[in-house]
Amino acid sequence: MINQRRLTKMLVLVLCVTFMFSLTVIGGEGSGPLRDLVLATTTSTYDSGLLHILNPVFENLFAVRVKVIAVGTGAALELGRRGDVDLVLVHARTAEDRFMKEGYGINRRDVMFNDFVIVGPADDPAMIYGTLDVAAALQQIAAHEALFLSRGDNSGTHMRELSLWAKAEIEPIGRWYKASGRGMGDTLIQADLMGAHTLTDRGTWLALRDRLDLVILVEGPLRGGDARLANPYGILAINPAIHPHVNHILAMAYVGFITSPLGQELIAGFRRNGEQLFFPGALQREPNFAQFVPEEHLRDGNSD
């Protein structure tokens, strides 16, 4: 749980910063209607309930209204490309890097992480329970033609799933492989009704677990499982040089808030049934330059 004294100190600090912000930026706008900040984000951050904790705090601090568009990562980034949102909170680093290289996203920051897990029927028809190699587990699912429900929506979860099938050297086709075309919460509910396996982020799973008969069959790295199931989240502001109409000042205020000690404490304190759903990833003891630039630039030693 959040230490109350520490949270109070952080609130005072943020309020002071907010006051200075209001004098320089907001002060001339009078007492008109609330300004809107439009955030495109993954369904996992919405379905889990995390944004219901974070956004009211930000809205009260900055006298704004956060409009959330909860879609898959691919759709969220496309909204950013079109300039329909002010910032994006997503979880597919390769797609985020491409978005930055194209010039649409700037000031990327790491926010938090959890992991993916494979859930399925308790009777374990593919015999994958406890498997530590996610590729081997997928090979077993395909070999047994056990039902698997994909997001099929170009979301971050779907992108990760496809990359895992590729690592398993399996092309997932056949009557056993279905797609929901829906968000993570809806996909879990549908998989439960079908008795199918699916790949899910742990946060949404924990939020819905009590409503489902599915169980975790393959664990992610938070419980000693395959490191390839790690699930980091990043936030990017939309480039005002490409879309001058976006609210860049408020977007950067939100980036600052969610990566601040206050935002990170709220993330760490968010729990369902006593279990932590997301883990803070913004505050590092050592400089973390990898969060700002596409990863391939660091690998190549080229910052151009």
PDB file of C-alpha atoms in Angstrom:
ATOM      1  CA  MET A   1       0.000   0.000   0.000  1.00  0.00           C
ATOM      2  CA  ILE A   2       1.054   3.621  -0.463  1.00  0.00           C
ATOM      3  CA  ASN A   3       2.693   5.216   2.575  1.00  0.00           C
ATOM      4  CA  GLN A   4       0.276   8.014   3.543  1.00  0.00           C
ATOM      5  CA  ARG A   5       2.928  10.448   4.800  1.00  0.00           C
ATOM      6  CA  ARG A   6       5.031   9.956   1.679  1.00  0.00           C
ATOM      7  CA  LEU A   7       2.015  10.409  -0.571  1.00  0.00           C
ATOM      8  CA  THR A   8       1.082  13.638   1.247  1.00  0.00           C
ATOM      9  CA  LYS A   9       4.575  15.042   0.731  1.00  0.00           C
ATOM     10  CA  MET A  10       4.463  14.181  -2.964  1.00  0.00           C
ATOM     11  CA  LEU A  11       1.035  15.754  -3.340  1.00  0.00           C
ATOM     12  CA  VAL A  12       2.323  18.988  -1.808  1.00  0.00           C
ATOM     13  CA  LEU A  13       5.285  18.953  -4.206  1.00  0.00           C
ATOM     14  CA  VAL A  14       3.111  18.311  -7.230  1.00  0.00           C
ATOM     15  CA  LEU A  15       0.651  21.006  -6.131  1.00  0.00           C
ATOM     16  CA  CYS A  16       3.502  23.517  -5.938  1.00  0.00           C
ATOM     17  CA  VAL A  17       4.657  22.579  -9.412  1.00  0.00           C
ATOM     18  CA  THR A  18       1.076  22.741 -10.610  1.00  0.00           C
ATOM     19  CA  PHE A  19       0.686  26.244  -9.179  1.00  0.00           C
ATOM     20  CA  MET A  20       3.729  27.470 -11.101  1.00  0.00           C
ATOM     21  CA  PHE A  21       2.429  25.699 -14.207  1.00  0.00           C
ATOM     22  CA  SER A  22      -0.916  27.465 -13.844  1.00  0.00           C
ATOM     23  CA  LEU A  23       0.726  30.881 -13.538  1.00  0.00           C
ATOM     24  CA  THR A  24       2.724  30.476 -16.733  1.00  0.00           C
ATOM     25  CA  VAL A  25       0.369  28.483 -18.920  1.00  0.00           C
ATOM     26  CA  ILE A  26      -3.170  28.290 -17.647  1.00  0.00           C
ATOM     27  CA  GLY A  27      -3.590  31.546 -15.808  1.00  0.00           C
ATOM     28  CA  GLY A  28      -4.808  33.514 -18.814  1.00  0.00           C
ATOM     29  CA  GLU A  29      -7.668  31.172 -19.604  1.00  0.00           C
ATOM     30  CA  GLY A  30      -9.977  32.270 -16.800  1.00  0.00           C
ATOM     31  CA  SER A  31     -12.630  29.960 -15.385  1.00  0.00           C
ATOM     32  CA  GLY A  32     -13.943  28.595 -18.671  1.00  0.00           C
ATOM     33  CA  PRO A  33     -14.806  24.984 -19.443  1.00  0.00           C
ATOM     34  CA  LEU A  34     -12.374  22.207 -18.635  1.00  0.00           C
ATOM     35  CA  ARG A  35      -9.733  21.590 -21.265  1.00  0.00           C
ATOM     36  CA  ASP A  36      -9.481  18.115 -22.752  1.00  0.00           C
ATOM     37  CA  LEU A  37      -6.427  15.893 -22.995  1.00  0.00           C
ATOM     38  CA  VAL A  38      -6.981  12.978 -25.364  1.00  0.00           C
ATOM     39  CA  LEU A  39      -5.117   9.777 -24.472  1.00  0.00           C
ATOM     40  CA  ALA A  40      -5.092   6.677 -26.664  1.00  0.00           C
ATOM     41  CA  THR A  41      -4.153   3.627 -24.656  1.00  0.00           C
ATOM     42  CA  THR A  42      -4.247  -0.129 -24.654  1.00  0.00           C
ATOM     43  CA  THR A  43      -7.333  -1.915 -23.429  1.00  0.00           C
ATOM     44  CA  SER A  44      -5.271  -3.533 -20.665  1.00  0.00           C
ATOM     45  CA  THR A  45      -4.674  -0.243 -18.838  1.00  0.00           C
ATOM     46  CA  TYR A  46      -8.388   0.537 -19.082  1.00  0.00           C
ATOM     47  CA  ASP A  47      -9.898  -2.906 -18.459  1.00  0.00           C
ATOM     48  CA  SER A  48      -7.690  -3.415 -15.409  1.00  0.00           C
ATOM     49  CA  GLY A  49      -9.003  -0.214 -13.819  1.00  0.00           C
ATOM     50  CA  LEU A  50      -5.586   1.465 -13.527  1.00  0.00           C
ATOM     51  CA  LEU A  51      -6.610   4.625 -15.376  1.00  0.00           C
ATOM     52  CA  HIS A  52      -9.580   5.012 -13.057  1.00  0.00           C
ATOM     53  CA  ILE A  53      -6.992   5.565 -10.319  1.00  0.00           C
ATOM     54  CA  LEU A  54      -4.463   7.694 -12.214  1.00  0.00           C
ATOM     55  CA  ASN A  55      -6.615  10.032 -14.270  1.00  0.00           C
ATOM     56  CA  PRO A  56      -8.776  11.584 -11.527  1.00  0.00           C
ATOM     57  CA  VAL A  57      -5.617  12.635  -9.663  1.00  0.00           C
ATOM     58  CA  PHE A  58      -4.185  14.277 -12.787  1.00  0.00           C
ATOM     59  CA  GLU A  59      -7.517  15.906 -13.630  1.00  0.00           C
ATOM     60  CA  ASN A  60      -7.784  17.445 -10.173  1.00  0.00           C
ATOM     61  CA  LEU A  61      -4.207  18.681 -10.219  1.00  0.00           C
ATOM     62  CA  PHE A  62      -4.383  20.312 -13.644  1.00  0.00           C
ATOM     63  CA  ALA A  63      -8.091  21.191 -13.918  1.00  0.00           C
ATOM     64  CA  VAL A  64      -8.468  19.186 -17.118  1.00  0.00           C
ATOM     65  CA  ARG A  65     -10.520  16.288 -18.382  1.00  0.00           C
ATOM     66  CA  VAL A  66      -8.712  13.222 -19.728  1.00  0.00           C
ATOM     67  CA  LYS A  67     -10.586  11.595 -22.593  1.00  0.00           C
ATOM     68  CA  VAL A  68      -9.484   7.980 -22.933  1.00  0.00           C
ATOM     69  CA  ILE A  69      -9.680   6.006 -26.166  1.00  0.00           C
ATOM     70  CA  ALA A  70      -9.027   2.372 -25.218  1.00  0.00           C
ATOM     71  CA  VAL A  71      -7.949   0.360 -28.258  1.00  0.00           C
ATOM     72  CA  GLY A  72      -5.140  -1.980 -29.231  1.00  0.00           C
ATOM     73  CA  THR A  73      -1.613  -0.608 -29.535  1.00  0.00           C
ATOM     74  CA  GLY A  74      -1.732  -0.625 -33.338  1.00  0.00           C
ATOM     75  CA  ALA A  75      -4.956   1.385 -33.389  1.00  0.00           C
ATOM     76  CA  ALA A  76      -3.656   3.748 -30.686  1.00  0.00           C
ATOM     77  CA  LEU A  77      -0.525   4.505 -32.702  1.00  0.00           C
ATOM     78  CA  GLU A  78      -2.621   5.027 -35.833  1.00  0.00           C
ATOM     79  CA  LEU A  79      -4.701   7.601 -33.951  1.00  0.00           C
ATOM     80  CA  GLY A  80      -1.418   9.283 -33.077  1.00  0.00           C
ATOM     81  CA  ARG A  81      -0.269   9.267 -36.696  1.00  0.00           C
ATOM     82  CA  ARG A  82      -3.485  11.038 -37.681  1.00  0.00           C
ATOM     83  CA  GLY A  83      -3.153  13.568 -34.875  1.00  0.00           C
ATOM     84  CA  ASP A  84      -6.452  12.496 -33.327  1.00  0.00           C
ATOM     85  CA  VAL A  85      -4.938  12.204 -29.834  1.00  0.00           C
ATOM     86  CA  ASP A  86      -2.415  14.121 -27.757  1.00  0.00           C
ATOM     87  CA  LEU A  87      -0.412  11.148 -26.485  1.00  0.00           C
ATOM     88  CA  VAL A  88      -0.361   7.351 -26.441  1.00  0.00           C
ATOM     89  CA  LEU A  89       0.260   4.784 -23.686  1.00  0.00           C
ATOM     90  CA  VAL A  90       1.107   1.453 -25.319  1.00  0.00           C
ATOM     91  CA  HIS A  91       3.105  -1.775 -24.938  1.00  0.00           C
ATOM     92  CA  ALA A  92       4.829  -2.840 -28.150  1.00  0.00           C
ATOM     93  CA  ARG A  93       8.377  -1.489 -28.216  1.00  0.00           C
ATOM     94  CA  THR A  94       9.097  -2.360 -31.847  1.00  0.00           C
ATOM     95  CA  ALA A  95       5.969  -0.503 -32.969  1.00  0.00           C
ATOM     96  CA  GLU A  96       6.817   2.388 -30.638  1.00  0.00           C
ATOM     97  CA  ASP A  97      10.300   2.622 -32.151  1.00  0.00           C
ATOM     98  CA  ARG A  98       8.838   2.723 -35.648  1.00  0.00           C
ATOM     99  CA  PHE A  99       6.416   5.443 -34.528  1.00  0.00           C
ATOM    100  CA  MET A 100       9.346   7.528 -33.237  1.00  0.00           C
ATOM    101  CA  LYS A 101      11.459   6.968 -36.342  1.00  0.00           C
ATOM    102  CA  GLU A 102       8.555   8.157 -38.482  1.00  0.00           C
ATOM    103  CA  GLY A 103       8.560  11.361 -36.450  1.00  0.00           C
ATOM    104  CA  TYR A 104       5.076  11.075 -34.979  1.00  0.00           C
ATOM    105  CA  GLY A 105       6.071  10.389 -31.382  1.00  0.00           C
ATOM    106  CA  ILE A 106       8.509  12.301 -29.176  1.00  0.00           C
ATOM    107  CA  ASN A 107       9.700  12.272 -25.572  1.00  0.00           C
ATOM    108  CA  ARG A 108       9.089   8.568 -25.034  1.00  0.00           C
ATOM    109  CA  ARG A 109       9.338   7.394 -21.447  1.00  0.00           C
ATOM    110  CA  ASP A 110       9.177   4.004 -19.769  1.00  0.00           C
ATOM    111  CA  VAL A 111       6.177   3.898 -17.435  1.00  0.00           C
ATOM    112  CA  MET A 112       5.652   0.443 -15.940  1.00  0.00           C
ATOM    113  CA  PHE A 113       5.731  -3.254 -16.654  1.00  0.00           C
ATOM    114  CA  ASN A 114       4.067  -6.539 -15.895  1.00  0.00           C
ATOM    115  CA  ASP A 115       4.107  -9.729 -17.937  1.00  0.00           C
ATOM    116  CA  PHE A 116       2.080 -11.926 -20.232  1.00  0.00           C
ATOM    117  CA  VAL A 117       0.755 -15.352 -19.322  1.00  0.00           C
ATOM    118  CA  ILE A 118      -1.000 -18.105 -21.247  1.00  0.00           C
ATOM    119  CA  VAL A 119      -4.320 -19.066 -19.711  1.00  0.00           C
ATOM    120  CA  GLY A 120      -6.516 -21.991 -20.648  1.00  0.00           C
ATOM    121  CA  PRO A 121      -8.909 -24.667 -19.385  1.00  0.00           C
ATOM    122  CA  ALA A 122      -8.116 -26.188 -16.001  1.00  0.00           C
ATOM    123  CA  ASP A 123      -8.026 -29.708 -17.484  1.00  0.00           C
ATOM    124  CA  ASP A 124      -4.997 -28.607 -19.569  1.00  0.00           C
ATOM    125  CA  PRO A 125      -5.820 -30.350 -22.888  1.00  0.00           C
ATOM    126  CA  ALA A 126      -2.456 -29.394 -24.437  1.00  0.00           C
ATOM    127  CA  MET A 127      -0.487 -30.548 -21.365  1.00  0.00           C
ATOM    128  CA  ILE A 128       1.425 -27.292 -21.004  1.00  0.00           C
ATOM    129  CA  TYR A 129       0.959 -26.540 -17.298  1.00  0.00           C
ATOM    130  CA  GLY A 130       4.209 -25.367 -15.731  1.00  0.00           C
ATOM    131  CA  THR A 131       6.089 -25.165 -19.044  1.00  0.00           C
ATOM    132  CA  LEU A 132       8.925 -22.641 -18.747  1.00  0.00           C
ATOM    133  CA  ASP A 133       9.518 -22.339 -22.513  1.00  0.00           C
ATOM    134  CA  VAL A 134       6.675 -20.386 -24.115  1.00  0.00           C
ATOM    135  CA  ALA A 135       7.645 -21.545 -27.614  1.00  0.00           C
ATOM    136  CA  ALA A 136       7.419 -25.178 -26.501  1.00  0.00           C
ATOM    137  CA  ALA A 137       4.008 -24.479 -24.971  1.00  0.00           C
ATOM    138  CA  LEU A 138       2.716 -23.027 -28.241  1.00  0.00           C
ATOM    139  CA  GLN A 139       4.087 -26.008 -30.140  1.00  0.00           C
ATOM    140  CA  GLN A 140       2.127 -28.268 -27.794  1.00  0.00           C
ATOM    141  CA  ILE A 141      -1.068 -26.261 -28.312  1.00  0.00           C
ATOM    142  CA  ALA A 142      -0.679 -26.539 -32.082  1.00  0.00           C
ATOM    143  CA  ALA A 143       0.207 -30.250 -31.953  1.00  0.00           C
ATOM    144  CA  HIS A 144      -2.917 -31.013 -29.902  1.00  0.00           C
ATOM    145  CA  GLU A 145      -5.001 -28.572 -31.958  1.00  0.00           C
ATOM    146  CA  ALA A 146      -6.233 -27.205 -28.648  1.00  0.00           C
ATOM    147  CA  LEU A 147      -8.452 -24.161 -29.052  1.00  0.00           C
ATOM    148  CA  PHE A 148      -6.556 -20.874 -29.031  1.00  0.00           C
ATOM    149  CA  LEU A 149      -8.255 -17.480 -29.167  1.00  0.00           C
ATOM    150  CA  SER A 150      -6.110 -14.654 -30.521  1.00  0.00           C
ATOM    151  CA  ARG A 151      -6.856 -10.964 -30.071  1.00  0.00           C
ATOM    152  CA  GLY A 152      -6.440 -10.619 -33.832  1.00  0.00           C
ATOM    153  CA  ASP A 153      -6.598  -6.828 -33.567  1.00  0.00           C
ATOM    154  CA  ASN A 154      -3.019  -5.594 -34.146  1.00  0.00           C
ATOM    155  CA  SER A 155      -2.767  -4.777 -30.449  1.00  0.00           C
ATOM    156  CA  GLY A 156       0.452  -5.015 -28.475  1.00  0.00           C
ATOM    157  CA  THR A 157      -0.708  -8.360 -27.119  1.00  0.00           C
ATOM    158  CA  HIS A 158      -1.509  -9.599 -30.622  1.00  0.00           C
ATOM    159  CA  MET A 159       1.883  -8.419 -31.911  1.00  0.00           C
ATOM    160  CA  ARG A 160       3.618 -10.270 -29.089  1.00  0.00           C
ATOM    161  CA  GLU A 161       1.560 -13.402 -29.724  1.00  0.00           C
ATOM    162  CA  LEU A 162       2.508 -13.424 -33.420  1.00  0.00           C
ATOM    163  CA  SER A 163       6.183 -12.984 -32.559  1.00  0.00           C
ATOM    164  CA  LEU A 164       5.961 -15.934 -30.156  1.00  0.00           C
ATOM    165  CA  TRP A 165       4.366 -18.173 -32.796  1.00  0.00           C
ATOM    166  CA  ALA A 166       7.217 -17.181 -35.119  1.00  0.00           C
ATOM    167  CA  LYS A 167       9.786 -18.120 -32.459  1.00  0.00           C
ATOM    168  CA  ALA A 168       7.993 -21.459 -32.090  1.00  0.00           C
ATOM    169  CA  GLU A 169       8.223 -21.885 -35.894  1.00  0.00           C
ATOM    170  CA  ILE A 170       4.465 -22.441 -36.038  1.00  0.00           C
ATOM    171  CA  GLU A 171       2.023 -20.860 -38.470  1.00  0.00           C
ATOM    172  CA  PRO A 172      -1.213 -20.770 -36.460  1.00  0.00           C
ATOM    173  CA  ILE A 173      -3.890 -21.808 -38.926  1.00  0.00           C
ATOM    174  CA  GLY A 174      -6.718 -24.285 -38.694  1.00  0.00           C
ATOM    175  CA  ARG A 175     -10.071 -24.692 -37.010  1.00  0.00           C
ATOM    176  CA  TRP A 176      -8.411 -24.669 -33.593  1.00  0.00           C
ATOM    177  CA  TYR A 177      -7.111 -21.088 -34.038  1.00  0.00           C
ATOM    178  CA  LYS A 178      -9.677 -18.303 -33.715  1.00  0.00           C
ATOM    179  CA  ALA A 179      -9.578 -14.502 -33.444  1.00  0.00           C
ATOM    180  CA  SER A 180     -11.824 -12.293 -31.358  1.00  0.00           C
ATOM    181  CA  GLY A 181     -10.984  -8.909 -32.874  1.00  0.00           C
ATOM    182  CA  ARG A 182     -11.727  -7.480 -29.424  1.00  0.00           C
ATOM    183  CA  GLY A 183      -9.928  -6.001 -26.442  1.00  0.00           C
ATOM    184  CA  MET A 184      -8.236  -8.041 -23.741  1.00  0.00           C
ATOM    185  CA  GLY A 185     -11.132  -8.162 -21.310  1.00  0.00           C
ATOM    186  CA  ASP A 186     -13.635  -9.242 -23.950  1.00  0.00           C
ATOM    187  CA  THR A 187     -11.165 -11.778 -25.343  1.00  0.00           C
ATOM    188  CA  LEU A 188     -10.680 -13.371 -21.927  1.00  0.00           C
ATOM    189  CA  ILE A 189     -14.427 -13.656 -21.420  1.00  0.00           C
ATOM    190  CA  GLN A 190     -14.881 -15.163 -24.889  1.00  0.00           C
ATOM    191  CA  ALA A 191     -11.995 -17.607 -24.368  1.00  0.00           C
ATOM    192  CA  ASP A 192     -13.576 -18.654 -21.086  1.00  0.00           C
ATOM    193  CA  LEU A 193     -16.892 -19.386 -22.803  1.00  0.00           C
ATOM    194  CA  MET A 194     -15.116 -21.343 -25.563  1.00  0.00           C
ATOM    195  CA  GLY A 195     -12.766 -23.245 -23.271  1.00  0.00           C
ATOM    196  CA  ALA A 196      -9.857 -21.825 -25.270  1.00  0.00           C
ATOM    197  CA  HIS A 197      -6.296 -20.789 -24.511  1.00  0.00           C
ATOM    198  CA  THR A 198      -5.241 -17.175 -24.946  1.00  0.00           C
ATOM    199  CA  LEU A 199      -2.297 -14.885 -24.296  1.00  0.00           C
ATOM    200  CA  THR A 200      -3.133 -12.140 -21.805  1.00  0.00           C
ATOM    201  CA  ASP A 201      -1.356  -9.492 -19.820  1.00  0.00           C
ATOM    202  CA  ARG A 202      -1.328 -10.349 -16.144  1.00  0.00           C
ATOM    203  CA  GLY A 203      -3.035  -7.098 -15.130  1.00  0.00           C
ATOM    204  CA  THR A 204      -6.238  -7.733 -17.066  1.00  0.00           C
ATOM    205  CA  TRP A 205      -6.193 -11.380 -16.003  1.00  0.00           C
ATOM    206  CA  LEU A 206      -6.023 -10.435 -12.328  1.00  0.00           C
ATOM    207  CA  ALA A 207      -8.798  -7.873 -12.774  1.00  0.00           C
ATOM    208  CA  LEU A 208     -11.158 -10.476 -14.298  1.00  0.00           C
ATOM    209  CA  ARG A 209      -9.930 -13.683 -12.693  1.00  0.00           C
ATOM    210  CA  ASP A 210     -12.871 -14.065 -10.327  1.00  0.00           C
ATOM    211  CA  ARG A 211     -15.275 -14.103 -13.287  1.00  0.00           C
ATOM    212  CA  LEU A 212     -13.421 -16.803 -15.227  1.00  0.00           C
ATOM    213  CA  ASP A 213     -12.893 -20.562 -15.054  1.00  0.00           C
ATOM    214  CA  LEU A 214      -9.621 -20.314 -16.995  1.00  0.00           C
ATOM    215  CA  VAL A 215      -6.346 -20.778 -15.127  1.00  0.00           C
ATOM    216  CA  ILE A 216      -2.757 -19.723 -15.746  1.00  0.00           C
ATOM    217  CA  LEU A 217      -0.946 -22.555 -17.506  1.00  0.00           C
ATOM    218  CA  VAL A 218       2.261 -20.798 -18.601  1.00  0.00           C
ATOM    219  CA  GLU A 219       3.763 -18.158 -16.324  1.00  0.00           C
ATOM    220  CA  GLY A 220       5.658 -15.021 -17.273  1.00  0.00           C
ATOM    221  CA  PRO A 221       8.914 -13.728 -15.764  1.00  0.00           C
ATOM    222  CA  LEU A 222       7.219 -12.181 -12.715  1.00  0.00           C
ATOM    223  CA  ARG A 223       6.631 -15.751 -11.506  1.00  0.00           C
ATOM    224  CA  GLY A 224       9.833 -17.295 -12.819  1.00  0.00           C
ATOM    225  CA  GLY A 225       8.607 -17.955 -16.363  1.00  0.00           C
ATOM    226  CA  ASP A 226       9.965 -17.210 -19.829  1.00  0.00           C
ATOM    227  CA  ALA A 227      11.599 -13.761 -20.137  1.00  0.00           C
ATOM    228  CA  ARG A 228      10.049 -13.430 -23.604  1.00  0.00           C
ATOM    229  CA  LEU A 229       6.730 -12.820 -21.844  1.00  0.00           C
ATOM    230  CA  ALA A 230       7.915  -9.532 -20.286  1.00  0.00           C
ATOM    231  CA  ASN A 231       5.457  -6.696 -20.919  1.00  0.00           C
ATOM    232  CA  PRO A 232       6.837  -3.125 -20.639  1.00  0.00           C
ATOM    233  CA  TYR A 233       4.656  -0.052 -21.230  1.00  0.00           C
ATOM    234  CA  GLY A 234       5.784   3.252 -22.730  1.00  0.00           C
ATOM    235  CA  ILE A 235       4.192   6.671 -23.135  1.00  0.00           C
ATOM    236  CA  LEU A 236       4.806   9.005 -26.086  1.00  0.00           C
ATOM    237  CA  ALA A 237       3.633  12.543 -26.788  1.00  0.00           C
ATOM    238  CA  ILE A 238       2.482  13.316 -30.321  1.00  0.00           C
ATOM    239  CA  ASN A 239       4.921  15.537 -32.218  1.00  0.00           C
ATOM    240  CA  PRO A 240       3.490  19.087 -32.436  1.00  0.00           C
ATOM    241  CA  ALA A 241       5.794  19.812 -35.370  1.00  0.00           C
ATOM    242  CA  ILE A 242       3.705  17.365 -37.428  1.00  0.00           C
ATOM    243  CA  HIS A 243       0.346  18.012 -35.753  1.00  0.00           C
ATOM    244  CA  PRO A 244       0.416  21.607 -34.418  1.00  0.00           C
ATOM    245  CA  HIS A 245      -3.132  21.338 -33.047  1.00  0.00           C
ATOM    246  CA  VAL A 246      -2.288  18.737 -30.384  1.00  0.00           C
ATOM    247  CA  ASN A 247      -2.143  19.878 -26.779  1.00  0.00           C
ATOM    248  CA  HIS A 248       1.562  19.273 -26.312  1.00  0.00           C
ATOM    249  CA  ILE A 249       1.869  21.178 -23.040  1.00  0.00           C
ATOM    250  CA  LEU A 250      -0.803  19.096 -21.335  1.00  0.00           C
ATOM    251  CA  ALA A 251       0.539  15.926 -22.950  1.00  0.00           C
ATOM    252  CA  MET A 252       3.952  16.553 -21.421  1.00  0.00           C
ATOM    253  CA  ALA A 253       2.311  17.401 -18.098  1.00  0.00           C
ATOM    254  CA  TYR A 254       0.703  13.947 -18.183  1.00  0.00           C
ATOM    255  CA  VAL A 255       4.011  12.302 -19.120  1.00  0.00           C
ATOM    256  CA  GLY A 256       5.617  14.111 -16.193  1.00  0.00           C
ATOM    257  CA  PHE A 257       2.812  13.084 -13.851  1.00  0.00           C
ATOM    258  CA  ILE A 258       2.713   9.377 -14.700  1.00  0.00           C
ATOM    259  CA  THR A 259       6.519   9.067 -14.495  1.00  0.00           C
ATOM    260  CA  SER A 260       6.822  11.168 -11.321  1.00  0.00           C
ATOM    261  CA  PRO A 261       7.202   9.678  -7.830  1.00  0.00           C
ATOM    262  CA  LEU A 262       3.490  10.347  -7.282  1.00  0.00           C
ATOM    263  CA  GLY A 263       2.390   8.608 -10.485  1.00  0.00           C
ATOM    264  CA  GLN A 264       4.739   5.706  -9.857  1.00  0.00           C
ATOM    265  CA  GLU A 265       3.480   5.301  -6.279  1.00  0.00           C
ATOM    266  CA  LEU A 266      -0.114   5.199  -7.536  1.00  0.00           C
ATOM    267  CA  ILE A 267       0.840   2.505 -10.058  1.00  0.00           C
ATOM    268  CA  ALA A 268       2.658   0.483  -7.396  1.00  0.00           C
ATOM    269  CA  GLY A 269      -0.264   0.774  -5.007  1.00  0.00           C
ATOM    270  CA  PHE A 270      -2.916  -0.356  -7.497  1.00  0.00           C
ATOM    271  CA  ARG A 271      -4.066  -3.842  -6.529  1.00  0.00           C
ATOM    272  CA  ARG A 272      -6.852  -6.304  -7.132  1.00  0.00           C
ATOM    273  CA  ASN A 273      -7.554  -8.926  -4.474  1.00  0.00           C
ATOM    274  CA  GLY A 274      -4.304  -7.957  -2.795  1.00  0.00           C
ATOM    275  CA  GLU A 275      -2.168  -8.545  -5.911  1.00  0.00           C
ATOM    276  CA  GLN A 276      -0.141  -5.857  -7.650  1.00  0.00           C
ATOM    277  CA  LEU A 277      -1.118  -5.530 -11.322  1.00  0.00           C
ATOM    278  CA  PHE A 278       1.609  -3.203 -12.625  1.00  0.00           C
ATOM    279  CA  PHE A 279       5.136  -2.396 -11.478  1.00  0.00           C
ATOM    280  CA  PRO A 280       6.717   1.084 -11.740  1.00  0.00           C
ATOM    281  CA  GLY A 281       9.309   1.373 -14.478  1.00  0.00           C
ATOM    282  CA  ALA A 282      10.071   5.092 -14.750  1.00  0.00           C
ATOM    283  CA  LEU A 283      12.328   5.691 -11.764  1.00  0.00           C
ATOM    284  CA  GLN A 284      15.801   4.224 -12.257  1.00  0.00           C
ATOM    285  CA  ARG A 285      18.968   4.387 -10.175  1.00  0.00           C
ATOM    286  CA  GLU A 286      21.056   4.644 -13.341  1.00  0.00           C
ATOM    287  CA  PRO A 287      20.393   6.722 -16.499  1.00  0.00           C
ATOM    288  CA  ASN A 288      18.146   4.813 -18.898  1.00  0.00           C
ATOM    289  CA  PHE A 289      18.801   6.267 -22.329  1.00  0.00           C
ATOM    290  CA  ALA A 290      17.201   3.295 -24.096  1.00  0.00           C
ATOM    291  CA  GLN A 291      13.740   4.589 -23.256  1.00  0.00           C
ATOM    292  CA  PHE A 292      14.184   7.721 -25.372  1.00  0.00           C
ATOM    293  CA  VAL A 293      15.419   6.389 -28.719  1.00  0.00           C
ATOM    294  CA  PRO A 294      14.661   3.377 -30.923  1.00  0.00           C
ATOM    295  CA  GLU A 295      16.468   0.337 -29.585  1.00  0.00           C
ATOM    296  CA  GLU A 296      18.161  -0.441 -32.892  1.00  0.00           C
ATOM    297  CA  HIS A 297      20.022   2.892 -32.691  1.00  0.00           C
ATOM    298  CA  LEU A 298      21.602   1.755 -29.445  1.00  0.00           C
ATOM    299  CA  ARG A 299      22.491  -1.635 -30.908  1.00  0.00           C
ATOM    300  CA  ASP A 300      24.058  -0.010 -33.955  1.00  0.00           C
ATOM    301  CA  GLY A 301      25.818   2.662 -31.926  1.00  0.00           C
ATOM    302  CA  ASN A 302      24.167   5.236 -34.180  1.00  0.00           C
ATOM    303  CA  SER A 303      22.167   8.136 -32.775  1.00  0.00           C
ATOM    304  CA  ASP A 304      21.479   9.888 -36.095  1.00  0.00           C
TER     305      ASP A 304
END
